[in-house]
mmCIF file of C-alpha atoms and ligand atoms in Angstrom:
data_model
loop_
_atom_site.group_PDB
_atom_site.id
_atom_site.type_symbol
_atom_site.label_atom_id
_atom_site.label_comp_id
_atom_site.label_asym_id
_atom_site.label_seq_id
_atom_site.Cartn_x
_atom_site.Cartn_y
_atom_site.Cartn_z
ATOM 1 C CA MET A 172 114.602 116.061 99.289
ATOM 2 C CA GLY A 173 111.451 113.984 99.634
ATOM 3 C CA ALA A 174 111.232 110.284 100.440
ATOM 4 C CA LEU A 175 111.066 109.569 96.705
ATOM 5 C CA THR A 176 112.121 112.008 94.011
ATOM 6 C CA ILE A 177 111.614 111.231 90.338
ATOM 7 C CA SER A 178 113.312 113.830 88.125
ATOM 8 C CA GLY A 179 113.052 114.211 84.371
ATOM 9 C CA ILE A 180 112.602 110.499 83.696
ATOM 10 C CA ARG A 181 112.592 109.549 80.036
ATOM 11 C CA LYS A 182 112.561 106.060 78.601
ATOM 12 C CA THR A 183 112.778 105.009 74.993
ATOM 13 C CA PHE A 184 112.430 101.490 73.600
ATOM 14 C CA GLY A 185 113.899 101.613 70.099
ATOM 15 C CA LYS A 186 112.264 104.633 68.480
ATOM 16 C CA LEU A 187 109.332 104.770 70.881
ATOM 17 C CA GLU A 188 109.440 107.243 73.736
ATOM 18 C CA ILE A 189 107.424 105.487 76.438
ATOM 19 C CA LEU A 190 108.122 107.972 79.271
ATOM 20 C CA ARG A 191 108.396 111.591 78.188
ATOM 21 C CA GLY A 192 109.817 113.504 81.151
ATOM 22 C CA ILE A 193 108.294 112.512 84.490
ATOM 23 C CA ASP A 194 108.744 114.631 87.635
ATOM 24 C CA ILE A 195 107.161 113.518 90.909
ATOM 25 C CA GLU A 196 108.255 114.094 94.494
ATOM 26 C CA ILE A 197 106.587 112.651 97.593
ATOM 27 C CA GLU A 198 107.203 112.926 101.333
ATOM 28 C CA ALA A 199 107.902 110.128 103.791
ATOM 29 C CA GLY A 200 104.744 108.195 104.629
ATOM 30 C CA GLU A 201 102.791 109.253 101.556
ATOM 31 C CA PHE A 202 100.684 106.885 99.477
ATOM 32 C CA LEU A 203 101.320 107.774 95.829
ATOM 33 C CA ILE A 204 99.046 106.484 93.084
ATOM 34 C CA LEU A 205 100.118 106.183 89.452
ATOM 35 C CA VAL A 206 96.884 105.880 87.491
ATOM 36 C CA GLY A 207 96.158 105.894 83.775
ATOM 37 C CA PRO A 208 94.901 103.712 80.957
ATOM 38 C CA SER A 209 96.665 100.525 79.980
ATOM 39 C CA GLY A 210 99.915 101.189 78.106
ATOM 40 C CA CYS A 211 100.538 104.729 79.436
ATOM 41 C CA GLY A 212 103.827 103.710 81.092
ATOM 42 C CA LYS A 213 102.883 103.049 84.733
ATOM 43 C CA SER A 214 104.634 99.693 85.062
ATOM 44 C CA THR A 215 107.669 100.978 83.178
ATOM 45 C CA LEU A 216 108.012 103.825 85.681
ATOM 46 C CA LEU A 217 107.426 101.555 88.675
ATOM 47 C CA GLY A 218 110.049 99.137 87.333
ATOM 48 C CA MET A 219 112.579 101.952 87.426
ATOM 49 C CA ILE A 220 111.701 102.848 91.008
ATOM 50 C CA ALA A 221 112.149 99.141 91.817
ATOM 51 C CA GLY A 222 115.470 98.875 89.984
ATOM 52 C CA LEU A 223 114.285 96.334 87.418
ATOM 53 C CA ASP A 224 115.162 98.718 84.585
ATOM 54 C CA HIS A 225 117.059 101.991 84.052
ATOM 55 C CA PRO A 226 115.800 105.228 82.520
ATOM 56 C CA THR A 227 117.228 106.615 79.270
ATOM 57 C CA SER A 228 117.730 109.884 81.159
ATOM 58 C CA GLY A 229 116.709 111.455 84.454
ATOM 59 C CA SER A 230 117.217 110.303 88.023
ATOM 60 C CA ILE A 231 115.472 108.594 90.930
ATOM 61 C CA HIS A 232 116.309 109.297 94.564
ATOM 62 C CA ILE A 233 115.058 107.377 97.590
ATOM 63 C CA GLY A 234 115.638 109.839 100.404
ATOM 64 C CA ASP A 235 118.968 111.523 99.629
ATOM 65 C CA ARG A 236 120.345 108.499 97.871
ATOM 66 C CA ASP A 237 120.617 108.420 94.077
ATOM 67 C CA VAL A 238 119.355 104.921 93.215
ATOM 68 C CA THR A 239 118.995 105.427 89.452
ATOM 69 C CA TYR A 240 121.495 102.667 88.670
ATOM 70 C CA LEU A 241 121.389 100.754 91.965
ATOM 71 C CA PRO A 242 120.372 97.063 91.719
ATOM 72 C CA ALA A 243 116.893 96.202 93.023
ATOM 73 C CA LYS A 244 118.232 94.124 95.920
ATOM 74 C CA ASP A 245 120.090 97.125 97.378
ATOM 75 C CA ARG A 246 117.099 99.479 97.424
ATOM 76 C CA ASP A 247 115.261 98.214 100.554
ATOM 77 C CA ILE A 248 111.917 97.968 98.794
ATOM 78 C CA ALA A 249 109.136 95.376 98.821
ATOM 79 C CA MET A 250 107.131 94.753 95.682
ATOM 80 C CA VAL A 251 103.810 93.167 94.817
ATOM 81 C CA PHE A 252 103.292 92.835 91.101
ATOM 82 C CA GLN A 253 100.517 91.761 88.785
ATOM 83 C CA SER A 254 102.357 88.550 88.016
ATOM 84 C CA TYR A 255 103.849 87.063 91.114
ATOM 85 C CA ALA A 256 106.289 84.230 91.572
ATOM 86 C CA LEU A 257 106.013 82.260 94.787
ATOM 87 C CA TYR A 258 108.554 79.586 95.714
ATOM 88 C CA PRO A 259 106.679 76.434 94.603
ATOM 89 C CA ASN A 260 108.421 74.062 97.032
ATOM 90 C CA MET A 261 107.795 76.171 100.111
ATOM 91 C CA THR A 262 104.570 76.357 102.087
ATOM 92 C CA VAL A 263 102.629 79.608 102.307
ATOM 93 C CA ALA A 264 104.108 80.231 105.773
ATOM 94 C CA GLU A 265 107.635 79.661 104.489
ATOM 95 C CA ASN A 266 107.029 81.921 101.514
ATOM 96 C CA ILE A 267 105.859 84.726 103.780
ATOM 97 C CA ALA A 268 108.742 84.226 106.228
ATOM 98 C CA PHE A 269 111.458 83.835 103.592
ATOM 99 C CA ALA A 270 112.691 87.431 103.434
ATOM 100 C CA LEU A 271 112.752 87.580 107.236
ATOM 101 C CA GLU A 272 114.765 84.390 107.400
ATOM 102 C CA MET A 273 117.280 85.847 104.936
ATOM 103 C CA ARG A 274 117.648 88.783 107.285
ATOM 104 C CA LYS A 275 118.230 86.431 110.246
ATOM 105 C CA VAL A 276 115.070 87.403 112.104
ATOM 106 C CA PRO A 277 114.645 84.876 114.983
ATOM 107 C CA LYS A 278 112.091 82.096 114.399
ATOM 108 C CA ALA A 279 109.712 83.131 117.205
ATOM 109 C CA GLU A 280 109.482 86.641 115.771
ATOM 110 C CA ARG A 281 109.011 85.294 112.237
ATOM 111 C CA ASP A 282 106.129 83.117 113.397
ATOM 112 C CA VAL A 283 104.372 86.073 115.007
ATOM 113 C CA THR A 284 104.728 88.108 111.823
ATOM 114 C CA VAL A 285 103.469 85.261 109.638
ATOM 115 C CA GLN A 286 100.389 84.822 111.879
ATOM 116 C CA ARG A 287 99.644 88.539 111.860
ATOM 117 C CA VAL A 288 100.021 88.905 108.099
ATOM 118 C CA ALA A 289 98.043 85.729 107.399
ATOM 119 C CA GLU A 290 95.187 86.910 109.590
ATOM 120 C CA MET A 291 95.134 90.275 107.878
ATOM 121 C CA LEU A 292 94.927 88.631 104.472
ATOM 122 C CA GLN A 293 92.510 85.888 105.575
ATOM 123 C CA ILE A 294 94.885 83.090 104.643
ATOM 124 C CA SER A 295 95.586 81.610 108.097
ATOM 125 C CA HIS A 296 93.949 78.334 107.025
ATOM 126 C CA LEU A 297 96.310 78.065 104.045
ATOM 127 C CA LEU A 298 99.659 78.438 105.828
ATOM 128 C CA GLU A 299 100.710 74.804 105.415
ATOM 129 C CA ARG A 300 99.718 74.550 101.744
ATOM 130 C CA LYS A 301 102.059 74.817 98.775
ATOM 131 C CA PRO A 302 101.332 77.474 96.101
ATOM 132 C CA GLY A 303 100.273 74.765 93.616
ATOM 133 C CA ALA A 304 97.246 74.044 95.802
ATOM 134 C CA LEU A 305 95.995 77.656 95.832
ATOM 135 C CA SER A 306 93.649 79.616 93.577
ATOM 136 C CA GLY A 307 94.999 82.637 91.675
ATOM 137 C CA GLY A 308 93.467 85.036 94.165
ATOM 138 C CA GLN A 309 94.951 83.146 97.111
ATOM 139 C CA ARG A 310 98.393 83.185 95.511
ATOM 140 C CA GLN A 311 98.124 86.917 95.009
ATOM 141 C CA ARG A 312 97.362 87.339 98.689
ATOM 142 C CA VAL A 313 100.387 85.262 99.643
ATOM 143 C CA ALA A 314 102.509 87.482 97.389
ATOM 144 C CA MET A 315 101.135 90.490 99.269
ATOM 145 C CA GLY A 316 101.821 88.773 102.579
ATOM 146 C CA ARG A 317 105.427 88.285 101.597
ATOM 147 C CA ALA A 318 105.846 92.009 101.006
ATOM 148 C CA LEU A 319 103.876 92.975 104.112
ATOM 149 C CA ALA A 320 106.022 90.780 106.363
ATOM 150 C CA ARG A 321 109.025 93.005 105.715
ATOM 151 C CA ASP A 322 109.508 96.539 106.907
ATOM 152 C CA PRO A 323 110.881 98.225 103.777
ATOM 153 C CA LYS A 324 111.635 101.901 103.013
ATOM 154 C CA LEU A 325 109.247 101.732 100.101
ATOM 155 C CA PHE A 326 106.288 99.536 99.159
ATOM 156 C CA LEU A 327 105.626 99.141 95.459
ATOM 157 C CA PHE A 328 102.363 97.683 94.163
ATOM 158 C CA ASP A 329 101.491 97.037 90.530
ATOM 159 C CA GLU A 330 97.735 96.392 90.148
ATOM 160 C CA PRO A 331 97.792 93.928 93.060
ATOM 161 C CA LEU A 332 94.004 93.564 93.178
ATOM 162 C CA SER A 333 93.205 93.163 89.503
ATOM 163 C CA ASN A 334 93.002 89.361 89.665
ATOM 164 C CA LEU A 335 90.566 89.303 92.582
ATOM 165 C CA ASP A 336 86.792 89.182 92.373
ATOM 166 C CA ALA A 337 84.877 92.404 93.010
ATOM 167 C CA LYS A 338 83.942 91.777 96.659
ATOM 168 C CA LEU A 339 87.439 90.693 97.673
ATOM 169 C CA ARG A 340 88.940 93.635 95.809
ATOM 170 C CA VAL A 341 86.931 96.072 97.927
ATOM 171 C CA GLU A 342 87.912 94.244 101.132
ATOM 172 C CA MET A 343 91.597 94.140 100.194
ATOM 173 C CA ARG A 344 91.527 97.807 99.245
ATOM 174 C CA ALA A 345 90.369 98.643 102.754
ATOM 175 C CA GLU A 346 93.038 96.299 104.191
ATOM 176 C CA ILE A 347 95.763 98.055 102.232
ATOM 177 C CA LYS A 348 94.501 101.407 103.451
ATOM 178 C CA ARG A 349 94.350 100.252 107.075
ATOM 179 C CA LEU A 350 97.806 98.764 106.759
ATOM 180 C CA HIS A 351 99.210 102.018 105.420
ATOM 181 C CA GLN A 352 97.543 104.048 108.152
ATOM 182 C CA ARG A 353 99.224 101.785 110.683
ATOM 183 C CA THR A 354 102.700 101.476 109.192
ATOM 184 C CA ARG A 355 102.951 104.794 107.291
ATOM 185 C CA THR A 356 105.395 103.153 104.899
ATOM 186 C CA THR A 357 105.956 105.295 101.816
ATOM 187 C CA THR A 358 104.053 103.563 99.025
ATOM 188 C CA VAL A 359 103.800 103.743 95.241
ATOM 189 C CA TYR A 360 100.721 101.989 93.900
ATOM 190 C CA VAL A 361 99.936 101.456 90.215
ATOM 191 C CA THR A 362 96.355 100.991 89.067
ATOM 192 C CA HIS A 363 94.154 101.688 86.057
ATOM 193 C CA ASP A 364 91.122 101.826 88.374
ATOM 194 C CA GLN A 365 90.108 105.368 89.221
ATOM 195 C CA VAL A 366 88.122 104.267 92.277
ATOM 196 C CA GLU A 367 91.215 102.585 93.753
ATOM 197 C CA ALA A 368 93.165 105.734 92.939
ATOM 198 C CA MET A 369 90.698 108.027 94.692
ATOM 199 C CA THR A 370 90.133 105.820 97.738
ATOM 200 C CA LEU A 371 93.766 104.913 98.449
ATOM 201 C CA GLY A 372 95.902 107.845 97.353
ATOM 202 C CA ASP A 373 97.262 110.700 99.441
ATOM 203 C CA ARG A 374 98.371 112.074 96.079
ATOM 204 C CA ILE A 375 97.630 110.877 92.579
ATOM 205 C CA ALA A 376 99.658 111.201 89.372
ATOM 206 C CA VAL A 377 97.305 110.822 86.413
ATOM 207 C CA MET A 378 99.305 109.545 83.441
ATOM 208 C CA LYS A 379 98.628 109.557 79.710
ATOM 209 C CA GLU A 380 101.012 108.395 76.977
ATOM 210 C CA GLY A 381 104.167 108.721 79.064
ATOM 211 C CA THR A 382 103.327 112.089 80.618
ATOM 212 C CA VAL A 383 101.894 113.174 83.961
ATOM 213 C CA GLN A 384 98.731 115.124 83.192
ATOM 214 C CA GLN A 385 98.163 116.164 86.802
ATOM 215 C CA PHE A 386 99.780 115.456 90.155
ATOM 216 C CA GLY A 387 97.662 116.340 93.181
ATOM 217 C CA THR A 388 95.427 115.223 96.023
ATOM 218 C CA PRO A 389 92.279 113.241 95.165
ATOM 219 C CA ASP A 390 90.276 116.389 95.910
ATOM 220 C CA ASP A 391 92.394 118.540 93.518
ATOM 221 C CA ILE A 392 92.091 115.969 90.795
ATOM 222 C CA TYR A 393 88.335 115.608 91.159
ATOM 223 C CA THR A 394 87.297 119.196 91.772
ATOM 224 C CA ARG A 395 89.833 120.945 89.527
ATOM 225 C CA PRO A 396 90.956 118.531 86.796
ATOM 226 C CA ALA A 397 93.874 120.184 84.960
ATOM 227 C CA THR A 398 93.016 118.724 81.564
ATOM 228 C CA ARG A 399 90.059 117.321 79.695
ATOM 229 C CA PHE A 400 91.709 113.900 79.853
ATOM 230 C CA VAL A 401 91.830 113.945 83.679
ATOM 231 C CA ALA A 402 88.247 115.213 83.798
ATOM 232 C CA GLU A 403 87.024 112.262 81.726
ATOM 233 C CA PHE A 404 89.224 109.645 83.346
ATOM 234 C CA ILE A 405 88.384 110.314 86.997
ATOM 235 C CA GLY A 406 84.763 110.046 88.145
ATOM 236 C CA SER A 407 81.972 107.552 87.560
ATOM 237 C CA PRO A 408 79.677 108.052 85.758
ATOM 238 C CA ALA A 409 82.129 110.167 83.758
ATOM 239 C CA MET A 410 81.870 113.934 83.450
ATOM 240 C CA ASN A 411 79.583 115.095 80.639
ATOM 241 C CA LEU A 412 81.618 117.056 78.067
ATOM 242 C CA VAL A 413 80.162 118.903 75.125
ATOM 243 C CA SER A 414 81.957 120.847 72.390
ATOM 244 C CA ALA A 415 81.059 124.532 72.368
ATOM 245 C CA GLU A 416 82.158 127.910 70.976
ATOM 246 C CA PHE A 417 82.884 131.101 72.823
ATOM 247 C CA GLY A 418 82.176 134.442 71.157
ATOM 248 C CA ALA A 419 80.242 137.677 71.492
ATOM 249 C CA GLN A 420 77.075 135.673 72.332
ATOM 250 C CA GLY A 421 78.801 133.872 75.158
ATOM 251 C CA VAL A 422 79.094 130.067 75.088
ATOM 252 C CA GLN A 423 77.030 128.334 72.419
ATOM 253 C CA CYS A 424 76.525 124.673 71.661
ATOM 254 C CA GLN A 425 74.294 123.532 68.770
ATOM 255 C CA GLY A 426 72.600 126.936 68.796
ATOM 256 C CA GLN A 427 71.891 126.586 72.506
ATOM 257 C CA ALA A 428 73.340 129.120 74.985
ATOM 258 C CA LEU A 429 75.214 127.586 77.919
ATOM 259 C CA ALA A 430 75.415 129.724 81.034
ATOM 260 C CA VAL A 431 78.833 130.706 82.387
ATOM 261 C CA THR A 432 79.896 132.849 85.331
ATOM 262 C CA GLU A 433 81.582 136.237 85.006
ATOM 263 C CA ALA A 434 84.874 134.675 86.144
ATOM 264 C CA GLN A 435 84.638 131.950 83.487
ATOM 265 C CA ARG A 436 83.837 134.513 80.788
ATOM 266 C CA ALA A 437 86.811 136.647 81.866
ATOM 267 C CA ALA A 438 89.141 133.631 81.845
ATOM 268 C CA MET A 439 88.081 132.667 78.323
ATOM 269 C CA ALA A 440 88.381 136.244 77.064
ATOM 270 C CA ALA A 441 91.870 136.520 78.569
ATOM 271 C CA ALA A 442 92.934 133.215 77.002
ATOM 272 C CA GLY A 443 91.501 134.155 73.592
ATOM 273 C CA THR A 444 89.374 131.013 73.645
ATOM 274 C CA THR A 445 87.201 130.151 70.665
ATOM 275 C CA GLY A 446 86.555 126.419 70.900
ATOM 276 C CA LEU A 447 86.051 124.726 74.232
ATOM 277 C CA ALA A 448 84.750 121.637 75.968
ATOM 278 C CA TYR A 449 82.050 122.419 78.534
ATOM 279 C CA GLY A 450 82.000 119.826 81.320
ATOM 280 C CA LEU A 451 79.404 118.952 83.944
ATOM 281 C CA ARG A 452 79.718 116.281 86.614
ATOM 282 C CA PRO A 453 76.578 114.086 86.756
ATOM 283 C CA GLU A 454 75.972 115.049 90.402
ATOM 284 C CA HIS A 455 75.724 118.720 89.423
ATOM 285 C CA LEU A 456 72.774 118.105 87.083
ATOM 286 C CA GLY A 457 69.254 117.801 88.420
ATOM 287 C CA PHE A 458 65.640 117.644 87.248
ATOM 288 C CA ALA A 459 63.802 120.949 87.194
ATOM 289 C CA THR A 460 60.594 122.478 85.836
ATOM 290 C CA SER A 461 62.513 124.593 83.329
ATOM 291 C CA GLY A 462 66.008 124.704 81.846
ATOM 292 C CA LEU A 463 67.500 122.424 79.209
ATOM 293 C CA ALA A 464 64.751 120.279 77.679
ATOM 294 C CA GLY A 465 65.281 116.654 76.810
ATOM 295 C CA ARG A 466 63.830 113.173 76.639
ATOM 296 C CA LEU A 467 64.602 110.656 79.359
ATOM 297 C CA ASP A 468 66.484 107.850 77.651
ATOM 298 C CA ILE A 469 68.012 105.583 80.318
ATOM 299 C CA VAL A 470 67.256 105.107 84.031
ATOM 300 C CA GLU A 471 69.807 103.158 86.103
ATOM 301 C CA PRO A 472 68.849 102.820 89.783
ATOM 302 C CA THR A 473 71.686 101.879 92.153
ATOM 303 C CA GLY A 474 69.662 102.123 95.378
ATOM 304 C CA PRO A 475 70.840 105.291 97.134
ATOM 305 C CA GLU A 476 70.918 107.178 93.828
ATOM 306 C CA THR A 477 69.881 106.851 90.205
ATOM 307 C CA TYR A 478 71.845 107.572 87.045
ATOM 308 C CA VAL A 479 69.653 109.012 84.315
ATOM 309 C CA THR A 480 70.634 109.801 80.750
ATOM 310 C CA VAL A 481 68.669 112.513 78.981
ATOM 311 C CA ASP A 482 68.793 113.199 75.238
ATOM 312 C CA THR A 483 69.050 116.952 74.803
ATOM 313 C CA ALA A 484 69.765 119.417 72.001
ATOM 314 C CA ILE A 485 73.433 119.450 73.058
ATOM 315 C CA GLY A 486 73.718 115.658 73.220
ATOM 316 C CA PRO A 487 73.067 112.980 75.835
ATOM 317 C CA LEU A 488 73.718 114.127 79.417
ATOM 318 C CA THR A 489 73.995 111.843 82.424
ATOM 319 C CA ALA A 490 72.732 113.060 85.789
ATOM 320 C CA ARG A 491 73.146 111.437 89.148
ATOM 321 C CA VAL A 492 70.124 112.089 91.320
ATOM 322 C CA PRO A 493 69.428 110.975 94.895
ATOM 323 C CA GLY A 494 67.096 108.063 95.570
ATOM 324 C CA ALA A 495 64.612 106.700 93.043
ATOM 325 C CA VAL A 496 63.269 108.536 89.989
ATOM 326 C CA ARG A 497 59.555 108.990 89.344
ATOM 327 C CA HIS A 498 59.950 109.988 85.706
ATOM 328 C CA THR A 499 59.615 107.256 83.110
ATOM 329 C CA VAL A 500 61.693 106.524 80.035
ATOM 330 C CA GLY A 501 60.513 108.547 77.028
ATOM 331 C CA GLU A 502 59.143 111.370 79.202
ATOM 332 C CA ASN A 503 60.055 114.990 78.436
ATOM 333 C CA VAL A 504 62.077 116.516 81.289
ATOM 334 C CA TYR A 505 64.207 119.550 82.048
ATOM 335 C CA LEU A 506 67.738 119.603 83.453
ATOM 336 C CA GLN A 507 69.305 122.435 85.408
ATOM 337 C CA TRP A 508 72.704 123.194 86.895
ATOM 338 C CA ASP A 509 74.656 125.972 88.543
ATOM 339 C CA PRO A 510 77.072 127.431 85.951
ATOM 340 C CA ALA A 511 79.709 127.764 88.696
ATOM 341 C CA THR A 512 79.975 123.951 88.714
ATOM 342 C CA ALA A 513 80.894 123.795 84.995
ATOM 343 C CA HIS A 514 84.454 122.827 84.019
ATOM 344 C CA LEU A 515 85.819 124.516 80.892
ATOM 345 C CA PHE A 516 88.692 123.169 78.788
ATOM 346 C CA ASP A 517 90.388 124.566 75.706
ATOM 347 C CA ALA A 518 89.271 122.533 72.680
ATOM 348 C CA THR A 519 92.765 122.380 71.157
ATOM 349 C CA SER A 520 95.151 121.959 74.106
ATOM 350 C CA GLY A 521 92.649 120.246 76.430
ATOM 351 C CA ASN A 522 93.928 122.455 79.273
ATOM 352 C CA ARG A 523 91.620 123.791 81.951
ATOM 353 C CA LEU A 524 90.338 127.308 81.338
ATOM 354 C CA ALA A 525 88.268 127.823 84.476
HETATM 355 N N1 ADP B 778 110.727 96.137 77.055
HETATM 356 C C1 ADP B 778 109.903 96.821 76.241
HETATM 357 N N2 ADP B 778 110.184 96.976 74.941
HETATM 358 C C2 ADP B 778 109.368 97.683 74.131
HETATM 359 N N3 ADP B 778 108.229 98.284 74.526
HETATM 360 C C3 ADP B 778 107.889 98.151 75.809
HETATM 361 C C4 ADP B 778 108.690 97.430 76.748
HETATM 362 N N4 ADP B 778 108.095 97.493 77.963
HETATM 363 C C5 ADP B 778 106.968 98.204 77.791
HETATM 364 N N5 ADP B 778 106.838 98.604 76.508
HETATM 365 C C6 ADP B 778 105.741 99.440 75.968
HETATM 366 O O1 ADP B 778 105.653 100.590 76.739
HETATM 367 C C7 ADP B 778 104.306 101.020 76.888
HETATM 368 C C8 ADP B 778 103.985 101.185 78.334
HETATM 369 O O2 ADP B 778 103.956 99.915 78.954
HETATM 370 P P1 ADP B 778 103.620 99.745 80.508
HETATM 371 O O3 ADP B 778 104.555 100.579 81.304
HETATM 372 O O4 ADP B 778 103.622 98.292 80.783
HETATM 373 O O5 ADP B 778 102.146 100.340 80.592
HETATM 374 P P2 ADP B 778 101.058 100.251 81.763
HETATM 375 O O6 ADP B 778 101.680 99.587 82.942
HETATM 376 O O7 ADP B 778 100.676 101.675 82.029
HETATM 377 O O8 ADP B 778 99.917 99.489 81.201
HETATM 378 C C9 ADP B 778 103.459 99.980 76.186
HETATM 379 O O9 ADP B 778 103.131 100.478 74.914
HETATM 380 C C10 ADP B 778 104.382 98.780 76.096
HETATM 381 O O10 ADP B 778 104.068 98.020 74.951
HETATM 382 MG MG1 MG B 779 101.134 97.809 83.895
#
């Protein structure tokens, strides 16, 4: 068995089935991401791993131990949640040291840990303050410090960075990654942010409406999204997806032929595909002197690259091109791509075809 094994988890609230059969297994030391839009069931699932709630059916094992109905306090986990409760009458240092004190860790050792954690989180100057005298972002960092001070079997995070400003969020993301590389504590991290998911995860479970759409490495998820939903959810700017038909003429969209490879054609023929979604990542589209004609509609420079949106016969397509763009808005341009980079999904099921 893995370090954490989630088997057949279902959860209903009244008549609503919020989790519809979740299976995930990770190894010791892995950093697991649960990512998906708001309301898809991430926090509900994390709460069950934490022991704050029980599933309607299914089981959760930490190592070999069945913890499905074990109280939270007996699971040897540390949690950082979206809403955090610090002890208001204790200083920051006392808050961070509290769990260690409960476990009778000697004072000298506690002090060293508090200093180390405070330095990591850039809150050394706040150690003597009470939570009431801190900003929201500072309180969140203290809550993280409290979890980091312990040495649990499992770290659980629920959107710990969502209350921080953009710059701090990027810094803290790197801190969490560095921390994990050092401690190798098995971690489950909930986020709705696909960049956090890609940058932090060893493996990612992409969730939608109480199901896992795909469970894989960041590379799997990005280069071979299993469903149309995953394809659209992961990646920024998002993958371009156009509705198309497959028949004797090949793939057609709005009377326009879209090139496919022999392997893609064979996969669609074997699957009996008629309707499909044809997907192209923005980085796989480029300007050319021939190809798909269109009118340049939006130019968004970011510095190292530029996002351009072109109105074409098959709809607006966003391309991500290196450096600056010399074309001007309103100009007629051509886009080209290698058909091997196209992602094809069945129009009805949304499942990947090739
Ligand atoms: N105790 C509850 N009773 C009824 N519905 C709930 C309860 N907890 C969560 N839900 C519902 O379950 C769904 C998933 O919630 P949640 O797990 O918090 O989503 P996420 O964390 O992915 O945003 C939501 O529609 C939410 O309203
Ligand atoms: Mg949530």
